[in-house]
XYZ file of C-alpha atoms in Angstrom:
734
model
C 100.098 34.649 67.720
C 101.725 37.737 66.238
C 98.793 39.880 67.405
C 99.006 38.379 70.903
C 102.733 39.089 71.036
C 102.132 42.649 69.880
C 99.443 43.167 72.515
C 101.808 41.755 75.139
C 104.514 44.269 74.212
C 101.914 47.054 74.233
C 100.863 46.041 77.748
C 104.476 46.055 78.943
C 105.035 49.428 77.302
C 101.975 50.999 78.918
C 102.797 49.538 82.330
C 106.337 50.937 82.172
C 105.102 54.282 80.965
C 102.519 54.528 83.758
C 105.187 53.630 86.320
C 107.535 56.272 84.905
C 104.856 58.946 85.013
C 103.884 58.062 88.575
C 107.396 58.708 89.908
C 107.300 61.587 92.470
C 110.001 63.553 90.656
C 110.123 66.793 88.721
C 109.841 66.655 84.933
C 113.406 67.872 84.399
C 114.793 65.115 86.666
C 112.726 62.527 84.809
C 114.086 63.760 81.475
C 117.640 63.554 82.749
C 117.255 60.037 84.156
C 115.370 58.570 81.209
C 118.319 58.293 78.830
C 120.312 56.381 81.448
C 117.458 54.201 82.695
C 115.786 53.149 79.465
C 118.439 50.737 78.111
C 118.191 48.704 81.337
C 114.399 48.845 81.282
C 114.361 47.698 77.640
C 116.543 44.709 78.496
C 114.345 43.720 81.431
C 111.158 44.147 79.394
C 112.466 42.371 76.322
C 112.023 45.444 74.123
C 114.720 45.948 71.504
C 115.932 49.146 69.896
C 115.005 52.588 71.144
C 112.303 53.125 73.749
C 109.237 52.006 71.818
C 105.529 52.580 71.913
C 102.904 50.306 70.382
C 104.105 51.161 66.887
C 107.762 51.497 65.905
C 107.531 52.820 62.373
C 111.290 53.132 62.066
C 112.021 49.468 62.669
C 109.393 48.713 60.048
C 111.654 50.456 57.543
C 114.305 47.865 58.402
C 117.076 50.360 59.014
C 119.745 48.917 61.242
C 119.948 50.171 64.827
C 123.387 50.344 66.480
C 124.078 50.400 70.197
C 127.153 52.634 69.820
C 129.075 54.589 67.216
C 132.106 52.316 67.123
C 129.956 49.394 66.032
C 128.210 51.573 63.472
C 131.484 52.836 62.056
C 132.949 49.345 61.784
C 129.822 48.219 59.981
C 130.095 51.119 57.520
C 133.795 50.463 56.997
C 133.055 46.841 56.148
C 130.381 47.979 53.677
C 132.853 50.381 52.060
C 135.499 47.673 51.817
C 133.062 45.293 50.141
C 131.759 48.031 47.820
C 135.213 49.050 46.591
C 136.447 45.480 46.396
C 133.487 44.367 44.292
C 133.846 47.277 41.875
C 130.463 48.680 42.858
C 129.043 51.910 41.454
C 126.477 54.459 42.620
C 124.291 56.336 40.134
C 122.782 59.609 41.298
C 120.136 61.719 39.529
C 121.646 64.186 37.090
C 118.898 66.357 35.662
C 119.923 69.120 33.225
C 117.070 71.229 34.612
C 116.913 70.185 38.244
C 114.195 71.233 40.630
C 116.432 70.273 43.539
C 120.142 70.802 44.138
C 121.790 68.736 46.885
C 125.087 69.976 48.324
C 127.227 67.642 50.447
C 130.573 68.638 51.914
C 133.098 65.813 52.365
C 136.170 65.530 54.515
C 137.289 61.936 55.052
C 134.669 59.605 56.629
C 134.350 57.769 53.298
C 132.482 54.914 54.960
C 129.767 57.332 56.130
C 129.678 59.069 52.747
C 128.949 55.740 51.060
C 125.864 55.161 53.224
C 124.721 58.726 52.552
C 125.103 58.425 48.779
C 123.367 55.076 48.702
C 120.348 56.606 50.449
C 120.347 59.446 47.900
C 120.539 57.036 44.976
C 117.486 55.267 46.336
C 115.357 58.175 47.514
C 116.144 61.347 45.523
C 113.608 62.575 42.940
C 114.733 62.316 39.309
C 114.664 66.111 38.861
C 117.735 66.541 41.055
C 121.424 67.336 40.869
C 124.023 66.404 43.466
C 127.115 68.521 44.122
C 129.858 66.849 46.141
C 132.592 69.084 47.528
C 135.647 67.175 48.715
C 137.738 69.218 51.145
C 141.040 67.471 50.364
C 140.178 64.167 52.017
C 143.072 61.834 52.777
C 141.177 58.555 53.178
C 139.289 56.440 50.608
C 136.963 59.309 49.641
C 138.649 59.818 46.258
C 138.371 56.098 45.438
C 134.687 56.249 46.371
C 134.020 59.338 44.254
C 135.504 57.579 41.229
C 132.657 55.055 41.594
C 129.911 57.719 41.640
C 128.032 58.515 38.427
C 125.856 61.584 37.911
C 127.267 63.881 40.594
C 129.112 67.149 40.116
C 132.367 66.695 42.053
C 134.439 69.678 43.229
C 137.855 68.858 44.684
C 139.469 71.499 46.874
C 143.228 71.456 47.464
C 142.738 72.279 51.148
C 140.002 71.959 53.743
C 137.486 74.808 53.463
C 135.346 73.163 56.147
C 131.562 72.983 56.005
C 130.476 76.619 55.968
C 132.810 77.961 53.280
C 132.346 74.855 51.127
C 128.561 75.387 51.189
C 129.098 79.001 50.144
C 131.431 77.768 47.416
C 128.483 75.864 45.928
C 126.045 78.732 46.461
C 126.310 80.182 42.966
C 126.795 76.837 41.217
C 123.447 75.249 42.060
C 120.735 75.255 39.392
C 117.712 73.943 41.273
C 114.784 75.941 42.614
C 115.374 74.313 45.994
C 118.667 73.746 47.791
C 119.238 70.866 50.190
C 122.230 71.132 52.494
C 122.983 67.627 53.719
C 125.699 66.232 55.966
C 127.690 63.322 54.559
C 126.992 61.342 57.737
C 123.217 61.434 57.131
C 120.948 58.877 55.493
C 117.594 60.155 54.260
C 114.494 58.022 54.730
C 111.903 57.332 52.017
C 109.652 60.234 51.044
C 111.558 62.791 53.101
C 112.871 64.926 50.252
C 109.537 64.951 48.421
C 107.737 66.006 51.596
C 110.188 68.837 52.310
C 109.900 70.142 48.753
C 106.092 70.020 48.860
C 106.060 72.148 52.024
C 108.085 74.912 50.383
C 106.105 74.614 47.145
C 102.737 74.949 48.925
C 103.664 77.685 51.410
C 105.178 80.876 50.042
C 106.041 82.033 53.572
C 108.141 78.950 54.320
C 111.840 79.678 53.983
C 113.368 76.434 55.219
C 112.331 72.932 56.236
C 113.949 70.356 58.495
C 112.851 67.097 60.025
C 113.307 64.309 62.533
C 116.985 63.595 62.941
C 117.491 60.146 64.403
C 120.706 58.899 65.923
C 122.014 55.497 64.947
C 120.740 53.983 68.203
C 117.201 54.798 67.091
C 116.695 57.694 69.536
C 116.032 61.254 68.480
C 118.811 63.735 68.004
C 116.269 66.480 67.448
C 112.733 67.239 66.232
C 113.388 70.875 65.462
C 115.510 73.033 67.729
C 115.047 75.690 70.390
C 117.184 78.794 70.820
C 117.353 79.983 74.416
C 117.724 83.541 75.620
C 121.462 83.097 76.237
C 122.038 81.847 72.687
C 122.433 78.214 73.682
C 120.407 75.671 71.757
C 118.418 72.545 72.466
C 117.456 69.759 70.099
C 113.829 69.147 71.013
C 113.190 65.534 72.002
C 116.818 64.521 72.271
C 117.126 60.937 73.486
C 113.409 60.230 73.117
C 111.654 57.757 70.856
C 111.064 59.437 67.472
C 107.481 58.189 67.213
C 106.215 59.861 70.371
C 103.277 62.219 69.717
C 105.285 65.297 70.683
C 107.480 64.814 67.618
C 104.869 63.733 65.062
C 103.289 67.054 64.070
C 104.422 69.936 61.887
C 105.268 73.229 63.575
C 107.292 76.427 63.159
C 110.592 76.246 65.045
C 113.483 78.550 65.826
C 115.765 76.566 63.546
C 116.515 73.147 62.075
C 119.906 71.472 61.974
C 122.156 71.784 58.952
C 122.365 67.994 58.859
C 119.278 68.317 56.616
C 118.138 71.809 55.727
C 116.052 72.500 52.635
C 115.701 76.123 51.587
C 114.877 78.168 48.522
C 117.934 78.654 46.353
C 117.119 82.316 45.670
C 116.819 83.033 49.396
C 120.141 81.396 50.174
C 121.816 83.360 47.400
C 120.142 86.705 48.183
C 121.060 86.416 51.873
C 124.684 85.683 50.999
C 124.600 82.070 52.086
C 126.041 81.285 55.496
C 127.669 84.112 57.450
C 131.400 83.432 57.336
C 131.830 84.957 60.772
C 130.858 81.465 61.971
C 133.544 79.686 59.933
C 134.663 76.990 59.948
C 131.382 75.555 61.289
C 128.566 75.584 63.895
C 125.808 78.146 64.437
C 125.826 78.951 60.722
C 122.427 77.264 60.155
C 121.098 78.757 63.401
C 122.060 82.236 62.204
C 120.630 81.569 58.730
C 117.270 80.458 60.128
C 117.021 83.498 62.396
C 117.737 85.740 59.425
C 114.883 83.983 57.605
C 112.537 84.754 60.488
C 113.726 88.363 60.572
C 112.922 88.667 56.860
C 109.364 87.364 57.232
C 109.918 83.697 56.392
C 109.086 80.649 58.487
C 111.296 77.728 59.435
C 109.199 74.567 59.609
C 109.741 71.167 61.175
C 107.929 68.205 59.649
C 108.072 64.662 61.074
C 107.684 63.036 57.663
C 111.055 64.524 56.746
C 113.335 62.041 58.499
C 116.936 60.894 58.417
C 119.496 58.910 60.332
C 122.549 60.857 61.458
C 125.963 59.828 62.777
C 126.208 62.882 65.030
C 129.597 64.618 64.882
C 130.623 62.126 62.207
C 131.675 65.056 60.059
C 133.886 66.547 62.768
C 135.527 65.563 66.063
C 133.272 65.909 69.122
C 135.813 67.760 71.324
C 136.661 70.228 68.573
C 132.962 70.676 67.836
C 132.259 71.724 71.407
C 135.031 74.340 71.261
C 133.656 75.757 68.011
C 130.101 75.828 69.392
C 131.150 77.810 72.451
C 133.067 80.368 70.401
C 130.302 80.808 67.836
C 127.627 81.093 70.492
C 129.275 84.339 71.571
C 129.252 85.658 68.004
C 125.620 84.624 67.615
C 124.558 86.429 70.803
C 126.224 89.637 69.701
C 124.574 89.430 66.239
C 121.046 88.731 67.492
C 120.694 90.493 70.845
C 117.222 91.887 70.116
C 115.921 88.549 68.870
C 117.226 86.668 71.892
C 115.547 89.025 74.353
C 112.180 87.605 73.238
C 113.285 83.978 73.735
C 112.668 81.830 76.808
C 115.398 81.437 79.450
C 117.328 78.161 79.272
C 115.309 76.024 81.703
C 113.857 72.516 81.273
C 110.534 73.893 82.509
C 110.348 76.030 79.369
C 110.898 73.266 76.809
C 107.210 72.827 75.957
C 106.659 76.571 75.745
C 109.691 77.072 73.510
C 109.227 74.109 71.142
C 107.182 76.188 68.709
C 108.385 79.536 67.389
C 104.923 81.094 67.108
C 103.471 82.570 70.327
C 99.879 81.402 69.774
C 97.149 80.291 72.138
C 97.705 76.754 73.388
C 94.517 74.711 73.094
C 93.802 71.221 74.435
C 90.947 69.623 72.486
C 89.354 66.687 74.334
C 86.999 64.263 72.589
C 86.397 60.539 72.270
C 88.430 60.034 69.112
C 90.090 61.743 66.160
C 87.329 63.866 64.574
C 86.842 62.026 61.305
C 83.784 63.037 59.223
C 82.884 59.450 58.358
C 82.111 58.657 62.009
C 79.060 60.928 62.158
C 77.864 61.621 65.743
C 79.076 65.220 65.675
C 82.539 64.359 64.352
C 82.076 66.043 60.917
C 81.432 69.337 62.715
C 84.280 68.614 65.157
C 86.636 68.124 62.216
C 85.778 71.597 60.909
C 86.294 73.020 64.397
C 89.825 71.652 64.795
C 90.701 72.940 61.314
C 89.726 76.432 62.417
C 91.384 76.091 65.826
C 94.670 75.075 64.189
C 94.717 78.434 62.373
C 94.232 80.307 65.628
C 96.438 78.405 68.066
C 98.650 75.435 68.823
C 96.215 72.547 69.174
C 96.670 69.262 71.011
C 94.011 66.600 70.513
C 93.552 64.254 73.461
C 91.317 61.266 72.732
C 89.712 59.557 75.705
C 89.043 56.484 73.519
C 90.201 55.097 70.162
C 93.658 56.691 70.208
C 95.615 53.928 68.481
C 95.236 54.631 64.770
C 98.405 54.769 62.692
C 99.994 58.163 62.112
C 99.056 57.954 58.448
C 95.386 57.410 59.358
C 95.383 60.132 62.010
C 96.282 62.922 59.615
C 93.971 61.931 56.753
C 91.299 64.427 57.850
C 93.036 66.883 60.190
C 95.935 69.321 59.663
C 99.457 68.080 60.342
C 99.997 71.161 62.514
C 97.879 69.527 65.244
C 99.566 67.488 67.968
C 97.689 64.229 68.601
C 98.358 62.325 71.817
C 98.257 58.927 70.185
C 98.367 56.055 72.660
C 96.976 58.053 75.592
C 93.412 57.636 76.884
C 91.079 58.666 79.705
C 92.985 56.583 82.259
C 96.134 58.665 81.697
C 94.552 62.107 81.554
C 95.699 62.915 85.085
C 99.334 62.090 84.259
C 99.136 64.100 81.058
C 97.819 67.211 82.784
C 100.458 66.841 85.490
C 103.216 66.759 82.864
C 101.743 69.814 81.162
C 100.791 71.843 84.202
C 100.048 75.508 83.380
C 100.683 74.895 79.676
C 97.247 75.258 78.081
C 95.301 78.502 77.758
C 92.071 76.853 76.574
C 90.468 73.445 77.197
C 87.927 72.704 74.456
C 85.836 69.738 75.609
C 83.164 67.782 73.745
C 80.551 65.334 75.159
C 79.315 65.116 78.755
C 81.479 62.202 79.928
C 84.623 64.039 78.775
C 83.483 67.167 80.573
C 83.097 65.024 83.690
C 86.732 63.869 83.276
C 87.922 67.480 83.019
C 85.933 68.648 86.037
C 87.460 65.847 88.132
C 90.893 67.058 87.032
C 89.921 70.624 87.897
C 88.763 69.555 91.351
C 92.119 67.802 91.839
C 93.922 71.088 91.129
C 95.379 69.952 87.772
C 93.838 72.784 85.743
C 95.113 76.247 86.562
C 92.717 79.047 87.399
C 93.771 80.962 84.301
C 92.799 78.164 81.904
C 89.383 78.705 80.312
C 87.098 75.714 79.698
C 84.863 75.720 76.636
C 82.203 73.001 76.529
C 81.249 72.217 72.950
C 77.801 70.619 73.118
C 77.564 68.881 69.747
C 74.121 67.775 70.947
C 71.934 67.786 74.018
C 72.689 64.166 74.792
C 70.170 63.797 77.633
C 67.205 64.692 75.402
C 68.285 62.105 72.856
C 68.802 59.545 75.620
C 65.270 60.069 76.934
C 63.821 59.371 73.478
C 66.047 56.332 72.950
C 65.186 54.880 76.353
C 61.457 55.090 75.605
C 61.790 53.506 72.151
C 64.149 50.734 73.274
C 62.580 50.156 76.716
C 65.885 51.016 78.348
C 67.304 53.396 80.942
C 68.807 56.739 79.912
C 72.560 57.001 80.481
C 72.416 60.671 81.530
C 69.732 62.961 82.937
C 68.944 66.484 81.817
C 69.937 67.791 85.250
C 73.332 66.051 85.100
C 74.097 67.381 81.619
C 73.142 70.918 82.641
C 75.308 70.685 85.755
C 78.328 69.641 83.692
C 77.770 72.357 81.078
C 77.236 75.097 83.663
C 80.744 74.508 85.033
C 82.314 75.695 81.766
C 83.323 79.280 81.069
C 81.438 79.082 77.781
C 79.042 76.581 76.208
C 78.682 76.243 72.446
C 75.354 74.813 71.260
C 74.590 73.724 67.707
C 71.280 75.570 67.392
C 69.348 78.462 68.919
C 66.806 75.958 70.231
C 69.428 74.012 72.180
C 71.133 77.239 73.291
C 67.806 78.336 74.794
C 67.505 74.993 76.585
C 71.015 75.337 78.032
C 70.281 78.856 79.267
C 66.991 77.709 80.771
C 68.978 75.001 82.564
C 71.270 77.517 84.275
C 74.098 78.002 81.746
C 75.156 81.651 81.890
C 77.407 81.925 78.825
C 76.165 80.166 75.679
C 76.760 80.825 71.968
C 75.622 79.039 68.820
C 78.093 77.177 66.624
C 76.346 75.196 63.905
C 77.750 73.379 60.898
C 80.120 74.621 58.208
C 79.645 73.180 54.726
C 80.637 73.937 51.155
C 77.520 74.142 48.983
C 78.154 72.154 45.790
C 74.900 71.050 44.122
C 75.199 67.936 41.970
C 74.182 68.513 38.322
C 71.924 65.558 37.402
C 68.273 66.367 36.734
C 65.214 64.706 38.256
C 64.839 62.414 35.222
C 68.501 61.395 35.305
C 68.262 60.099 38.874
C 66.700 57.018 40.389
C 66.507 55.173 43.682
C 66.693 56.220 47.316
C 69.728 57.022 49.468
C 70.397 56.727 53.197
C 73.614 58.367 54.441
C 74.973 57.881 57.947
C 77.460 56.059 60.142
C 76.295 52.730 61.550
C 78.633 51.956 64.464
C 76.188 49.664 66.283
C 72.606 48.372 66.083
C 71.148 50.682 68.745
C 72.659 53.925 67.393
C 70.203 56.585 66.121
C 71.103 55.941 62.475
C 70.841 52.159 62.768
C 67.584 52.375 64.706
C 66.015 54.591 62.048
C 67.310 52.494 59.170
C 66.070 49.208 60.661
C 62.666 50.708 61.393
C 62.503 52.039 57.827
C 63.567 48.672 56.381
C 61.077 46.742 58.469
C 57.978 48.940 58.170
C 58.322 51.596 55.451
C 60.328 49.978 52.678
C 57.858 47.166 51.841
C 55.114 49.774 51.269
C 57.424 51.808 48.973
C 58.338 48.727 46.960
C 54.700 47.802 46.527
C 53.826 51.323 45.383
C 56.728 51.532 42.908
C 56.349 48.066 41.505
C 59.105 46.288 43.381
C 61.940 47.838 41.351
C 62.897 50.429 43.944
C 66.326 50.310 45.525
C 67.873 51.941 48.602
C 71.628 52.432 48.931
C 72.956 52.731 52.480
C 76.236 54.664 52.481
C 78.389 55.414 55.507
C 80.957 54.169 57.972
C 79.985 50.624 58.974
C 82.759 48.976 61.010
C 80.894 45.658 61.326
C 78.618 44.973 58.302
C 77.830 41.501 59.648
C 75.746 43.124 62.392
C 73.184 44.063 59.754
C 73.090 40.701 57.971
C 69.490 39.527 57.840
C 68.151 42.864 59.131
C 67.797 44.697 55.804
C 64.941 44.026 53.419
C 65.284 43.051 49.759
C 66.265 45.982 47.578
C 68.401 47.610 50.307
C 72.132 47.532 49.647
C 74.689 48.180 52.417
C 77.511 50.026 50.635
C 79.646 51.162 53.571
C 82.297 53.886 53.462
C 82.896 55.661 50.136
C 85.675 58.156 49.320
C 83.248 60.746 47.931
C 79.513 61.124 48.547
C 78.908 63.443 45.583
C 78.394 60.650 42.978
C 75.835 58.980 45.247
C 73.908 62.212 45.749
C 74.086 62.857 42.002
C 72.496 59.541 41.001
C 69.918 59.154 43.803
C 66.547 60.868 43.494
C 65.435 60.967 47.142
C 67.379 60.988 50.418
C 65.572 59.469 53.399
C 66.246 60.390 57.038
C 63.922 58.211 59.170
C 65.449 59.228 62.511
C 63.373 58.366 65.597
C 65.642 59.805 68.293
C 68.460 62.356 67.987
C 69.809 65.625 69.305
C 71.746 68.540 67.863
C 71.455 69.237 64.144
C 71.646 66.358 61.642
C 74.553 67.083 59.331
C 73.228 64.398 56.990
C 70.311 66.710 56.126
C 72.582 69.716 55.618
C 74.962 67.634 53.521
C 72.189 66.302 51.294
C 70.827 69.817 50.795
C 74.309 71.156 50.019
C 74.574 68.546 47.253
C 71.152 69.404 45.840
C 69.494 66.132 46.924
C 65.907 66.561 48.263
C 65.036 64.929 51.579
C 62.151 63.108 53.219
C 62.663 63.243 56.977
C 60.939 62.616 60.265
C 59.282 65.520 62.053
C 62.080 65.378 64.643
C 64.688 66.174 61.984
C 62.599 69.012 60.512
C 62.212 70.542 63.973
C 65.949 70.358 64.656
C 66.689 72.035 61.329
C 63.981 74.668 61.674
C 62.918 73.930 58.095
C 59.338 73.988 56.804
C 57.392 71.080 55.394
C 57.032 71.221 51.599
C 59.429 74.162 51.467
C 62.944 72.841 52.234
C 62.016 69.182 52.789
C 59.121 66.785 53.096
C 58.300 66.243 56.756
C 56.392 63.198 57.917
C 55.389 61.414 61.080
C 56.798 58.108 62.229
C 53.773 56.318 60.845
C 55.023 53.795 58.292
C 52.253 54.485 55.754
C 52.680 58.247 56.028
C 56.459 58.038 55.671
C 56.159 55.737 52.643
C 53.579 58.012 51.025
C 55.890 61.021 51.401
C 58.777 59.086 49.837
C 56.678 57.943 46.866
C 55.255 61.431 46.381
C 58.670 63.101 46.223
C 60.001 60.294 44.040
C 57.281 60.928 41.427
C 56.671 64.713 41.625
C 59.310 66.598 39.606
C 57.905 70.048 40.399
C 57.977 69.395 44.145
C 61.450 67.859 43.819
C 62.855 70.976 42.131
C 61.141 73.269 44.644
C 62.624 71.472 47.627
C 66.054 71.317 45.992
C 66.088 75.062 45.304
C 64.823 76.114 48.750
C 67.052 73.707 50.653
C 70.119 74.995 48.807
C 69.242 78.518 49.932
C 68.637 77.382 53.509
C 71.860 75.404 53.836
C 73.851 78.299 52.356
C 72.399 80.535 55.063
C 72.678 78.067 57.944
C 76.204 76.738 57.354
C 78.008 79.964 56.487
C 81.792 79.524 56.790
C 82.503 83.124 57.796
C 80.030 83.010 60.687
C 81.397 79.629 61.781
C 84.933 81.027 61.856
C 83.904 84.234 63.658
C 82.058 82.284 66.348
C 85.160 80.212 67.077
C 87.370 83.293 67.157
C 84.986 84.954 69.628
C 84.869 81.827 71.769
C 88.638 81.904 72.198
C 88.615 85.509 73.371
C 88.068 86.394 77.022
C 84.430 87.462 77.623
C 85.217 91.175 77.763
C 86.925 91.060 74.353
C 84.291 89.220 72.307
C 82.672 90.909 69.350
C 78.949 90.853 68.747
C 78.001 87.439 67.368
C 75.390 86.883 64.708
C 73.136 84.031 65.807
C 71.598 81.866 63.079
C 67.839 81.835 62.876
C 68.008 78.063 62.434
C 70.617 75.311 62.599
């Protein structure tokens, strides 16, 4: 019932979203109307909290959502009253050698301070110190501070305000990292650890901020934009914090001082906040720009998240006056910097959301490129890793776009935007919303290329946008072979695939053989982009290994891997068992979403293992890898991967041809005759000299064929306009 209810809410959500996107209004008008319209829509649709998608990770954390600030404040006041009345205490970390120093400036708002300190007590790392600076509060702040253990408390006799109080603590902090935190903020689990790890792992990162969420559950900001006139915009304000636009890491102009982690030495060397902006506002904006000017990055990360009672630390009317005054100071201080910024216009929000002026690349494929899926996805995963170093990448999945955020970023960089929840049916709306935004469309698989060409025909892809068709395989050739073997009809013809590919500005084939076929079919611009692997031979000797290994994803019974495995099990394996005395075993390792499909189809001695976290131990203990593929296209990464791990292979002639490897030199090649295939397997299993020869030669071949530098150079050249490409080295095989 719970799943049905969830699906029902998802259906309502998608229907409302499609209706919203279909409105014949400009994007800026839609943005303006959304904040006013969504509460009514939520009520009518029965959706609680902020505007939600299929997954509301924030409500799962069970933080309370408030419809307005008055209710939130009364709730916090009641909590403070109960806390003080019950004699409660808060214990904060108090490390003598802290890695992190947290500085919080207080001025009244004791009820908000309590919520802030409680979140720190729960979520701060042990190697922390907390410095609380009370700017002569007149409410219950002093009574609250008397109930706090572990913090360093500084009491000022008058109000220094936020900026000067932060500078007061500048030379007192002992930690390597300094967190400036508003007292009206509540950090969410894991946020501090994530922010610290970003600075620790990236020497060029000077500051980190995160998703700031208002108490009604809507975003306050996901990083901030500085416009040419010095005004600022919190990116995503009023939106749902789990939307894809706000779930990836990126460099930004600045992050709010509500939560700003920086390196202590940087803050001290740069003199802290510029006191020209005292008492408050624009000080963190100025600090972040000075970081950029000194060669450091300011990074936004969605896994750094907090709730914020906006303007809880100062009156809203007074805040607006201060902002206007300090904007003028900021403009005078940073005239040269601001000249390179975008003008303040809603049309420029997408362009301005990232500080780095890189190529903007839309990557279109069926699903998140996860290596375990096979079917070209291991290579695709390497491609998006390289693309993310060269540009701002958005992945648009035409299918399977509903994994959790945690699953999505297991295999791909967090710097990639993933349009989770969108699919092929919404591609038109997506391209309309992002008209003229992308420089490059990188498209994989014929049916996705067909989607893109329909969008191009509809005028949704600008003339200046280049289309790169990444042919992970010549699908039509594979389909012809499959149709013959399975007495079926091919899903795509050679002519249709060539027509789709020829419409691209550039086609990338996985081998010289397939590149030649594309060019023979009328494709003018074609380059070769093979695999990219790390060669890491496993150490076990021939004598220390036993058994056979099959590696490959098994998504369905009629897939190339499943077809080959079932044929091998039915016709080849019984002969092998008879020859080796019945003690032989075959381990089948790889992504198998539905193991029950194979129940009763695998012979005795064959074990279906499924997905494993690391293939190396399996390669290290198995003596022979079998690849009994009967129909396929492209280059089989399973053969390259086995060779890279020093595991000799027996493969069908089709696989050997695709690799360009020689029989009895890099592998044992055999026909699809069951007796011949079994004989080759038994021979390699028993011949140590042949085994070592194949292992040695295959390691040399895979090192040559999957060179990382050539892989990277080919991608870099592909992104350049044709007249700016360098000479590409084309692999002699694979």
